[in-house]
C-alpha cells in the first residue's frame, strides 16, 4: 500500500494565508514587514530563487527591495550595502543569496548582517542560540522540515529520528530542532559505518545528502515518516530528491515528494521569519 503524501505545497499555502492575514492587520497599524534580498552575480538558480522571494513578498503585501549587483562587486562594497540595510528602518529582514562569487568571503558577509535582521538564521549568534535552545531566527529549510513533520500529526517527542547529512544549512540545524522537540537523534554522514542499520531504526528519517534517489526502501523501517530535503537536477532536466520515492513510498509512512515537499516551505519560513523580525524590531512582541 502506498504511503500518504506530506503535501508541502498545500501546507505552505496554508501558512502563507495565515501570514497574509497578520500582515493586513499590521499594515493597518502602520507596520509593513520589509525584506531586502541581495544577489551578486548571474547564477541562474540564484536568480530564480530571488525572483520567487520577490514574488512571495509581493503576494503577501511585504515591502521588498532586491539589490542585483554585478559579479565584480568587491567585498567592501557588499559589506557597505549590508551595513546600510542594517540601519534602514523599513527593512526588517536581510538575505544575501548564496553562493557568493569566489572573491567574497561568505562568512564575513553573514557575520555583518544584524542578528535581529538575519532571516536566513545563518549568523553565528542565531546558530548559537539554536544550540543552547534560546529564542532565535531559525534557518528556513530546517524550520520547514519540522513544520512538515508536525503537520503529519505524529508526536516527535520520544521518537528516534535519523538525519542523513550534517551540513550547516540543513543537517546540523535539523538535528538540533528535532532534539528540541524531544526526539532521540542520530546523525549520519559520508563516514558513517553501517548506515542502513541506523536508518532502519528511524521512526523519522530526514535525508539531506544531495545525491539523487540515494535512499531506497532497504534503508527504511516500515511506517517511518520520510522527509526528503534533496533537490537534484537530473540530466533530463527533471528534479529528483535524495529518496527513491517510488520504492520508499511502498514501505514508509507519510512521505514528502520532490518537488512539492520541503522545497515550497523554505520561502514560506523566510516570510515567517521576516514577519517575526518586523514585530520584534517594532517592539510588538
Ligand atoms: P551538502 O552541504 O553537500 O551536505 C551533504 C551532506 O550529506 C554532508 O554532510 C555529507 O557528509 C552527506 N553525505 C554525502 N554523501 C553521503 C553518503 N553517501 N552517505 C551519507 N551521507 C552523505 O548539502 P546540503 O546543502 O545540506 O544539501 C543537501 C541537499 O538538500 C541537496 O540536494 C540540496 O540541493 C538540498 N537542499 C534543499 C533545500 C530546499 O529548500 N528544499 C535547501 C537546502 C538544500 P560529509 O559531511 O561527511 O561530507
mmCIF file of C-alpha atoms and ligand atoms in Angstrom:
data_model
loop_
_atom_site.group_PDB
_atom_site.id
_atom_site.type_symbol
_atom_site.label_atom_id
_atom_site.label_comp_id
_atom_site.label_asym_id
_atom_site.label_seq_id
_atom_site.Cartn_x
_atom_site.Cartn_y
_atom_site.Cartn_z
ATOM 1 C CA UNK A 1 0.000 0.000 0.000
ATOM 2 C CA UNK A 2 1.278 3.489 -0.846
ATOM 3 C CA UNK A 3 2.088 5.899 1.986
ATOM 4 C CA UNK A 4 0.217 9.201 2.484
ATOM 5 C CA UNK A 5 1.865 12.242 0.901
ATOM 6 C CA UNK A 6 3.048 15.157 3.002
ATOM 7 C CA UNK A 7 1.967 17.967 0.720
ATOM 8 C CA UNK A 8 4.456 20.804 1.273
ATOM 9 C CA UNK A 9 2.791 22.985 -1.330
ATOM 10 C CA UNK A 10 -0.541 22.830 0.486
ATOM 11 C CA UNK A 11 0.995 23.360 3.945
ATOM 12 C CA UNK A 12 2.958 26.261 2.543
ATOM 13 C CA UNK A 13 -0.216 27.851 1.108
ATOM 14 C CA UNK A 14 -1.992 27.463 4.466
ATOM 15 C CA UNK A 15 0.864 29.166 6.331
ATOM 16 C CA UNK A 16 1.106 31.949 3.739
ATOM 17 C CA UNK A 17 -2.659 32.512 4.035
ATOM 18 C CA UNK A 18 -2.280 32.975 7.799
ATOM 19 C CA UNK A 19 0.728 35.290 7.317
ATOM 20 C CA UNK A 20 -1.211 37.422 4.839
ATOM 21 C CA UNK A 21 -3.980 37.954 7.389
ATOM 22 C CA UNK A 22 -1.448 39.025 10.022
ATOM 23 C CA UNK A 23 0.296 41.389 7.603
ATOM 24 C CA UNK A 24 -3.005 43.087 6.697
ATOM 25 C CA UNK A 25 -3.575 43.833 10.385
ATOM 26 C CA UNK A 26 -0.018 45.071 10.896
ATOM 27 C CA UNK A 27 -0.183 47.351 7.853
ATOM 28 C CA UNK A 28 -3.312 48.959 9.361
ATOM 29 C CA UNK A 29 -1.208 49.627 12.479
ATOM 30 C CA UNK A 30 1.460 51.277 10.305
ATOM 31 C CA UNK A 31 3.946 48.397 10.096
ATOM 32 C CA UNK A 32 4.795 46.850 6.715
ATOM 33 C CA UNK A 33 7.307 43.983 7.012
ATOM 34 C CA UNK A 34 10.274 44.677 4.723
ATOM 35 C CA UNK A 35 12.731 42.215 3.202
ATOM 36 C CA UNK A 36 15.939 43.102 1.342
ATOM 37 C CA UNK A 37 17.436 40.446 -0.893
ATOM 38 C CA UNK A 38 20.943 40.895 -2.257
ATOM 39 C CA UNK A 39 22.067 38.951 -5.310
ATOM 40 C CA UNK A 40 25.658 39.149 -6.507
ATOM 41 C CA UNK A 41 26.380 37.756 -9.981
ATOM 42 C CA UNK A 42 24.361 35.906 -12.576
ATOM 43 C CA UNK A 43 23.941 32.369 -11.192
ATOM 44 C CA UNK A 44 20.748 31.143 -12.951
ATOM 45 C CA UNK A 45 19.431 29.098 -9.994
ATOM 46 C CA UNK A 46 20.001 32.033 -7.618
ATOM 47 C CA UNK A 47 18.159 34.350 -10.000
ATOM 48 C CA UNK A 48 15.127 32.031 -9.894
ATOM 49 C CA UNK A 49 15.237 31.816 -6.076
ATOM 50 C CA UNK A 50 15.457 35.605 -5.787
ATOM 51 C CA UNK A 51 12.532 36.128 -8.202
ATOM 52 C CA UNK A 52 10.453 33.665 -6.133
ATOM 53 C CA UNK A 53 11.273 35.552 -2.938
ATOM 54 C CA UNK A 54 10.335 38.863 -4.572
ATOM 55 C CA UNK A 55 7.028 37.356 -5.718
ATOM 56 C CA UNK A 56 6.264 35.917 -2.270
ATOM 57 C CA UNK A 57 6.809 39.377 -0.739
ATOM 58 C CA UNK A 58 4.529 40.951 -3.305
ATOM 59 C CA UNK A 59 1.782 38.311 -2.797
ATOM 60 C CA UNK A 60 1.814 38.726 0.995
ATOM 61 C CA UNK A 61 1.917 42.533 0.991
ATOM 62 C CA UNK A 62 5.511 42.905 2.272
ATOM 63 C CA UNK A 63 7.796 45.733 1.208
ATOM 64 C CA UNK A 64 10.717 44.286 -0.738
ATOM 65 C CA UNK A 65 13.972 45.516 -2.194
ATOM 66 C CA UNK A 66 16.149 43.427 -4.488
ATOM 67 C CA UNK A 67 19.732 44.566 -4.965
ATOM 68 C CA UNK A 68 21.190 42.924 -8.078
ATOM 69 C CA UNK A 69 24.928 43.519 -8.091
ATOM 70 C CA UNK A 70 27.484 42.562 -10.750
ATOM 71 C CA UNK A 71 29.794 39.579 -10.306
ATOM 72 C CA UNK A 72 32.721 42.019 -9.999
ATOM 73 C CA UNK A 73 31.299 43.628 -6.812
ATOM 74 C CA UNK A 74 34.004 43.930 -4.151
ATOM 75 C CA UNK A 75 33.573 42.509 -0.661
ATOM 76 C CA UNK A 76 33.964 46.043 0.694
ATOM 77 C CA UNK A 77 31.057 47.340 -1.424
ATOM 78 C CA UNK A 78 28.862 44.393 -0.438
ATOM 79 C CA UNK A 79 29.627 44.948 3.243
ATOM 80 C CA UNK A 80 28.728 48.651 2.934
ATOM 81 C CA UNK A 81 25.389 47.716 1.382
ATOM 82 C CA UNK A 82 24.711 45.273 4.242
ATOM 83 C CA UNK A 83 25.625 48.000 6.728
ATOM 84 C CA UNK A 84 23.221 50.419 5.025
ATOM 85 C CA UNK A 85 20.412 47.821 5.149
ATOM 86 C CA UNK A 86 21.194 47.083 8.808
ATOM 87 C CA UNK A 87 20.359 50.720 9.565
ATOM 88 C CA UNK A 88 17.361 51.064 7.229
ATOM 89 C CA UNK A 89 14.147 51.272 9.303
ATOM 90 C CA UNK A 90 11.792 49.901 6.622
ATOM 91 C CA UNK A 91 13.908 46.738 6.247
ATOM 92 C CA UNK A 92 13.379 44.025 8.875
ATOM 93 C CA UNK A 93 14.986 41.084 7.106
ATOM 94 C CA UNK A 94 18.194 40.881 5.054
ATOM 95 C CA UNK A 95 19.055 37.909 2.904
ATOM 96 C CA UNK A 96 22.257 37.687 0.908
ATOM 97 C CA UNK A 97 21.731 34.967 -1.678
ATOM 98 C CA UNK A 98 24.396 32.246 -1.517
ATOM 99 C CA UNK A 99 26.666 31.155 -3.070
ATOM 100 C CA UNK A 100 28.684 34.353 -3.470
ATOM 101 C CA UNK A 101 31.429 34.809 -6.082
ATOM 102 C CA UNK A 102 34.733 33.216 -5.030
ATOM 103 C CA UNK A 103 36.496 36.516 -4.241
ATOM 104 C CA UNK A 104 33.971 37.295 -1.476
ATOM 105 C CA UNK A 105 34.232 35.578 1.901
ATOM 106 C CA UNK A 106 30.728 34.327 2.751
ATOM 107 C CA UNK A 107 31.403 34.231 6.470
ATOM 108 C CA UNK A 108 32.409 37.899 6.562
ATOM 109 C CA UNK A 109 29.132 38.834 4.880
ATOM 110 C CA UNK A 110 26.922 36.618 7.072
ATOM 111 C CA UNK A 111 28.664 37.936 10.197
ATOM 112 C CA UNK A 112 27.977 41.519 9.066
ATOM 113 C CA UNK A 113 24.182 41.106 8.921
ATOM 114 C CA UNK A 114 22.447 42.487 12.026
ATOM 115 C CA UNK A 115 21.468 39.464 14.164
ATOM 116 C CA UNK A 116 17.882 40.684 14.512
ATOM 117 C CA UNK A 117 17.543 41.017 10.694
ATOM 118 C CA UNK A 118 19.220 37.670 9.893
ATOM 119 C CA UNK A 119 16.111 35.999 8.452
ATOM 120 C CA UNK A 120 18.185 33.147 6.960
ATOM 121 C CA UNK A 121 19.217 32.194 10.518
ATOM 122 C CA UNK A 122 22.866 31.735 9.495
ATOM 123 C CA UNK A 123 24.510 34.358 11.750
ATOM 124 C CA UNK A 124 26.721 32.704 14.411
ATOM 125 C CA UNK A 125 24.663 34.320 17.199
ATOM 126 C CA UNK A 126 21.427 32.846 15.840
ATOM 127 C CA UNK A 127 23.158 29.473 15.344
ATOM 128 C CA UNK A 128 24.488 29.645 18.926
ATOM 129 C CA UNK A 129 21.041 30.485 20.282
ATOM 130 C CA UNK A 130 19.653 27.484 18.416
ATOM 131 C CA UNK A 131 22.304 25.245 20.003
ATOM 132 C CA UNK A 132 21.597 26.415 23.551
ATOM 133 C CA UNK A 133 17.836 26.466 22.998
ATOM 134 C CA UNK A 134 17.321 30.233 23.242
ATOM 135 C CA UNK A 135 14.895 32.140 21.064
ATOM 136 C CA UNK A 136 16.374 32.870 17.635
ATOM 137 C CA UNK A 137 15.523 33.287 13.975
ATOM 138 C CA UNK A 138 15.565 29.683 12.742
ATOM 139 C CA UNK A 139 17.146 28.630 9.443
ATOM 140 C CA UNK A 140 14.346 28.364 6.887
ATOM 141 C CA UNK A 141 14.679 24.878 5.369
ATOM 142 C CA UNK A 142 15.193 23.117 8.749
ATOM 143 C CA UNK A 143 12.256 25.046 10.246
ATOM 144 C CA UNK A 144 10.170 23.918 7.248
ATOM 145 C CA UNK A 145 11.178 20.296 7.850
ATOM 146 C CA UNK A 146 9.958 20.421 11.464
ATOM 147 C CA UNK A 147 6.715 22.100 10.434
ATOM 148 C CA UNK A 148 6.035 19.333 7.872
ATOM 149 C CA UNK A 149 6.699 16.572 10.434
ATOM 150 C CA UNK A 150 4.323 18.284 12.889
ATOM 151 C CA UNK A 151 1.630 18.505 10.211
ATOM 152 C CA UNK A 152 1.579 14.684 9.947
ATOM 153 C CA UNK A 153 0.087 14.735 13.454
ATOM 154 C CA UNK A 154 2.769 12.302 14.609
ATOM 155 C CA UNK A 155 4.272 13.110 18.016
ATOM 156 C CA UNK A 156 8.002 13.855 17.660
ATOM 157 C CA UNK A 157 8.796 13.531 21.390
ATOM 158 C CA UNK A 158 10.288 10.159 22.244
ATOM 159 C CA UNK A 159 10.743 9.105 18.620
ATOM 160 C CA UNK A 160 14.039 8.013 17.112
ATOM 161 C CA UNK A 161 14.916 10.451 14.335
ATOM 162 C CA UNK A 162 17.783 9.775 11.962
ATOM 163 C CA UNK A 163 19.187 12.639 9.885
ATOM 164 C CA UNK A 164 21.434 11.843 6.917
ATOM 165 C CA UNK A 165 23.670 14.847 6.170
ATOM 166 C CA UNK A 166 25.475 17.210 8.557
ATOM 167 C CA UNK A 167 25.722 20.486 6.634
ATOM 168 C CA UNK A 168 25.468 23.783 8.499
ATOM 169 C CA UNK A 169 22.412 24.822 6.498
ATOM 170 C CA UNK A 170 20.352 21.614 6.710
ATOM 171 C CA UNK A 171 21.586 18.513 8.581
ATOM 172 C CA UNK A 172 23.001 20.104 11.749
ATOM 173 C CA UNK A 173 20.125 22.538 12.407
ATOM 174 C CA UNK A 174 17.501 19.868 11.603
ATOM 175 C CA UNK A 175 19.138 17.599 14.214
ATOM 176 C CA UNK A 176 19.133 20.392 16.796
ATOM 177 C CA UNK A 177 15.481 21.228 16.118
ATOM 178 C CA UNK A 178 14.475 17.567 16.394
ATOM 179 C CA UNK A 179 16.270 17.368 19.754
ATOM 180 C CA UNK A 180 14.428 20.495 20.824
ATOM 181 C CA UNK A 181 11.212 18.611 20.036
ATOM 182 C CA UNK A 182 12.467 15.794 22.322
ATOM 183 C CA UNK A 183 13.341 13.242 19.653
ATOM 184 C CA UNK A 184 16.352 10.985 20.145
ATOM 185 C CA UNK A 185 18.538 11.936 17.214
ATOM 186 C CA UNK A 186 21.173 10.011 15.279
ATOM 187 C CA UNK A 187 23.201 11.884 12.654
ATOM 188 C CA UNK A 188 24.681 10.093 9.660
ATOM 189 C CA UNK A 189 27.193 11.381 7.116
ATOM 190 C CA UNK A 190 29.583 10.148 4.465
ATOM 191 C CA UNK A 191 31.839 8.410 7.045
ATOM 192 C CA UNK A 192 29.021 6.628 8.905
ATOM 193 C CA UNK A 193 29.566 2.875 9.076
ATOM 194 C CA UNK A 194 26.609 0.533 8.557
ATOM 195 C CA UNK A 195 24.245 3.388 7.824
ATOM 196 C CA UNK A 196 21.335 1.124 6.915
ATOM 197 C CA UNK A 197 21.391 -0.459 10.398
ATOM 198 C CA UNK A 198 20.801 3.019 11.813
ATOM 199 C CA UNK A 199 18.268 4.289 9.295
ATOM 200 C CA UNK A 200 16.192 1.120 9.650
ATOM 201 C CA UNK A 201 15.646 2.057 13.319
ATOM 202 C CA UNK A 202 14.310 5.508 12.416
ATOM 203 C CA UNK A 203 10.718 6.472 13.200
ATOM 204 C CA UNK A 204 11.513 9.738 11.391
ATOM 205 C CA UNK A 205 14.101 9.799 8.602
ATOM 206 C CA UNK A 206 15.313 13.152 7.230
ATOM 207 C CA UNK A 207 17.541 12.926 4.169
ATOM 208 C CA UNK A 208 19.756 15.856 3.076
ATOM 209 C CA UNK A 209 22.645 14.428 1.084
ATOM 210 C CA UNK A 210 22.495 15.901 -2.413
ATOM 211 C CA UNK A 211 22.537 12.543 -4.269
ATOM 212 C CA UNK A 212 19.542 11.704 -6.439
ATOM 213 C CA UNK A 213 17.404 8.732 -5.316
ATOM 214 C CA UNK A 214 20.126 7.533 -2.899
ATOM 215 C CA UNK A 215 17.833 6.198 -0.156
ATOM 216 C CA UNK A 216 15.728 3.262 -1.308
ATOM 217 C CA UNK A 217 13.257 1.045 0.553
ATOM 218 C CA UNK A 218 16.068 -1.067 2.025
ATOM 219 C CA UNK A 219 17.026 1.912 4.292
ATOM 220 C CA UNK A 220 13.534 2.369 5.696
ATOM 221 C CA UNK A 221 11.642 0.976 8.687
ATOM 222 C CA UNK A 222 8.033 0.198 7.721
ATOM 223 C CA UNK A 223 5.759 3.117 8.607
ATOM 224 C CA UNK A 224 8.576 5.663 9.155
ATOM 225 C CA UNK A 225 7.991 9.346 8.348
ATOM 226 C CA UNK A 226 10.254 10.325 5.443
ATOM 227 C CA UNK A 227 11.356 13.905 4.801
ATOM 228 C CA UNK A 228 13.367 14.345 1.616
ATOM 229 C CA UNK A 229 15.284 17.639 1.544
ATOM 230 C CA UNK A 230 17.276 16.763 -1.596
ATOM 231 C CA UNK A 231 16.913 18.806 -4.780
ATOM 232 C CA UNK A 232 18.940 17.299 -7.580
ATOM 233 C CA UNK A 233 18.676 18.336 -11.224
ATOM 234 C CA UNK A 234 18.830 15.228 -13.452
ATOM 235 C CA UNK A 235 20.333 15.145 -16.954
ATOM 236 C CA UNK A 236 16.798 15.123 -18.401
ATOM 237 C CA UNK A 237 16.125 18.434 -16.623
ATOM 238 C CA UNK A 238 13.759 16.911 -14.042
ATOM 239 C CA UNK A 239 14.117 17.480 -10.303
ATOM 240 C CA UNK A 240 14.777 14.451 -8.066
ATOM 241 C CA UNK A 241 15.039 14.102 -4.312
ATOM 242 C CA UNK A 242 17.624 12.128 -2.339
ATOM 243 C CA UNK A 243 14.958 9.484 -1.698
ATOM 244 C CA UNK A 244 13.840 6.939 -4.281
ATOM 245 C CA UNK A 245 10.219 7.965 -3.828
ATOM 246 C CA UNK A 246 8.651 5.135 -5.872
ATOM 247 C CA UNK A 247 10.223 2.315 -3.853
ATOM 248 C CA UNK A 248 10.183 4.020 -0.436
ATOM 249 C CA UNK A 249 6.501 5.012 -0.510
ATOM 250 C CA UNK A 250 5.600 1.310 -0.650
ATOM 251 C CA UNK A 251 7.021 0.709 2.865
ATOM 252 C CA UNK A 252 7.133 4.089 4.607
ATOM 253 C CA UNK A 253 4.580 6.142 6.488
ATOM 254 C CA UNK A 254 3.909 9.772 5.435
ATOM 255 C CA UNK A 255 6.473 10.947 2.876
ATOM 256 C CA UNK A 256 7.363 14.231 1.137
ATOM 257 C CA UNK A 257 7.514 14.261 -2.657
ATOM 258 C CA UNK A 258 10.110 16.161 -4.705
ATOM 259 C CA UNK A 259 9.059 18.610 -5.999
ATOM 260 C CA UNK A 260 6.212 19.758 -3.752
ATOM 261 C CA UNK A 261 7.580 18.699 -0.352
ATOM 262 C CA UNK A 262 10.247 20.613 1.557
ATOM 263 C CA UNK A 263 11.020 22.993 -1.351
ATOM 264 C CA UNK A 264 7.939 25.255 -1.066
ATOM 265 C CA UNK A 265 8.409 25.516 2.708
ATOM 266 C CA UNK A 266 11.777 27.281 2.551
ATOM 267 C CA UNK A 267 10.484 30.609 1.200
ATOM 268 C CA UNK A 268 7.387 30.363 3.395
ATOM 269 C CA UNK A 269 9.560 30.100 6.504
ATOM 270 C CA UNK A 270 11.616 33.054 5.214
ATOM 271 C CA UNK A 271 8.396 35.071 5.030
ATOM 272 C CA UNK A 272 7.502 33.935 8.552
ATOM 273 C CA UNK A 273 10.947 34.939 9.849
ATOM 274 C CA UNK A 274 10.627 38.373 8.231
ATOM 275 C CA UNK A 275 7.291 38.918 9.957
ATOM 276 C CA UNK A 276 8.754 37.809 13.321
ATOM 277 C CA UNK A 277 11.757 40.127 12.800
ATOM 278 C CA UNK A 278 9.470 43.052 11.877
ATOM 279 C CA UNK A 279 7.368 42.574 15.010
ATOM 280 C CA UNK A 280 10.419 42.229 17.263
ATOM 281 C CA UNK A 281 12.178 45.272 15.797
ATOM 282 C CA UNK A 282 8.988 47.308 16.243
ATOM 283 C CA UNK A 283 8.539 46.167 19.845
ATOM 284 C CA UNK A 284 5.282 44.334 19.062
ATOM 285 C CA UNK A 285 6.440 41.054 20.631
HETATM 286 P P1 LIG B 1 25.979 19.471 1.496
HETATM 287 O O1 LIG B 1 26.453 20.701 2.179
HETATM 288 O O2 LIG B 1 26.671 18.985 0.268
HETATM 289 O O3 LIG B 1 25.993 18.291 2.584
HETATM 290 C C1 LIG B 1 25.693 16.978 2.227
HETATM 291 C C2 LIG B 1 25.794 16.088 3.439
HETATM 292 O O4 LIG B 1 25.479 14.757 3.026
HETATM 293 C C3 LIG B 1 27.198 16.052 4.066
HETATM 294 O O5 LIG B 1 27.097 16.112 5.465
HETATM 295 C C4 LIG B 1 27.767 14.705 3.598
HETATM 296 O O6 LIG B 1 28.608 14.088 4.540
HETATM 297 C C5 LIG B 1 26.489 13.875 3.474
HETATM 298 N N1 LIG B 1 26.668 12.804 2.508
HETATM 299 C C6 LIG B 1 27.104 12.895 1.235
HETATM 300 N N2 LIG B 1 27.150 11.676 0.670
HETATM 301 C C7 LIG B 1 26.735 10.802 1.609
HETATM 302 C C8 LIG B 1 26.578 9.397 1.645
HETATM 303 N N3 LIG B 1 26.862 8.644 0.586
HETATM 304 N N4 LIG B 1 26.125 8.829 2.787
HETATM 305 C C9 LIG B 1 25.851 9.582 3.852
HETATM 306 N N5 LIG B 1 25.969 10.927 3.896
HETATM 307 C C10 LIG B 1 26.420 11.521 2.775
HETATM 308 O O7 LIG B 1 24.441 19.579 1.099
HETATM 309 P P2 LIG B 1 23.243 20.455 1.750
HETATM 310 O O8 LIG B 1 23.483 21.883 1.475
HETATM 311 O O9 LIG B 1 22.988 20.004 3.138
HETATM 312 O O10 LIG B 1 22.036 19.975 0.810
HETATM 313 C C11 LIG B 1 21.603 18.641 0.774
HETATM 314 C C12 LIG B 1 20.519 18.507 -0.263
HETATM 315 O O11 LIG B 1 19.416 19.334 0.126
HETATM 316 C C13 LIG B 1 20.896 18.989 -1.660
HETATM 317 O O12 LIG B 1 20.237 18.187 -2.619
HETATM 318 C C14 LIG B 1 20.362 20.397 -1.716
HETATM 319 O O13 LIG B 1 20.066 20.824 -3.038
HETATM 320 C C15 LIG B 1 19.110 20.241 -0.917
HETATM 321 N N6 LIG B 1 18.612 21.482 -0.310
HETATM 322 C C16 LIG B 1 17.299 21.757 -0.480
HETATM 323 C C17 LIG B 1 16.763 22.907 0.081
HETATM 324 C C18 LIG B 1 15.300 23.193 -0.085
HETATM 325 O O14 LIG B 1 14.871 24.310 0.010
HETATM 326 N N7 LIG B 1 14.486 22.167 -0.332
HETATM 327 C C19 LIG B 1 17.569 23.780 0.824
HETATM 328 C C20 LIG B 1 18.913 23.449 1.003
HETATM 329 C C21 LIG B 1 19.433 22.283 0.438
HETATM 330 P P3 LIG B 1 30.045 14.711 4.963
HETATM 331 O O15 LIG B 1 29.724 15.828 5.916
HETATM 332 O O16 LIG B 1 30.733 13.575 5.615
HETATM 333 O O17 LIG B 1 30.691 15.181 3.698
#
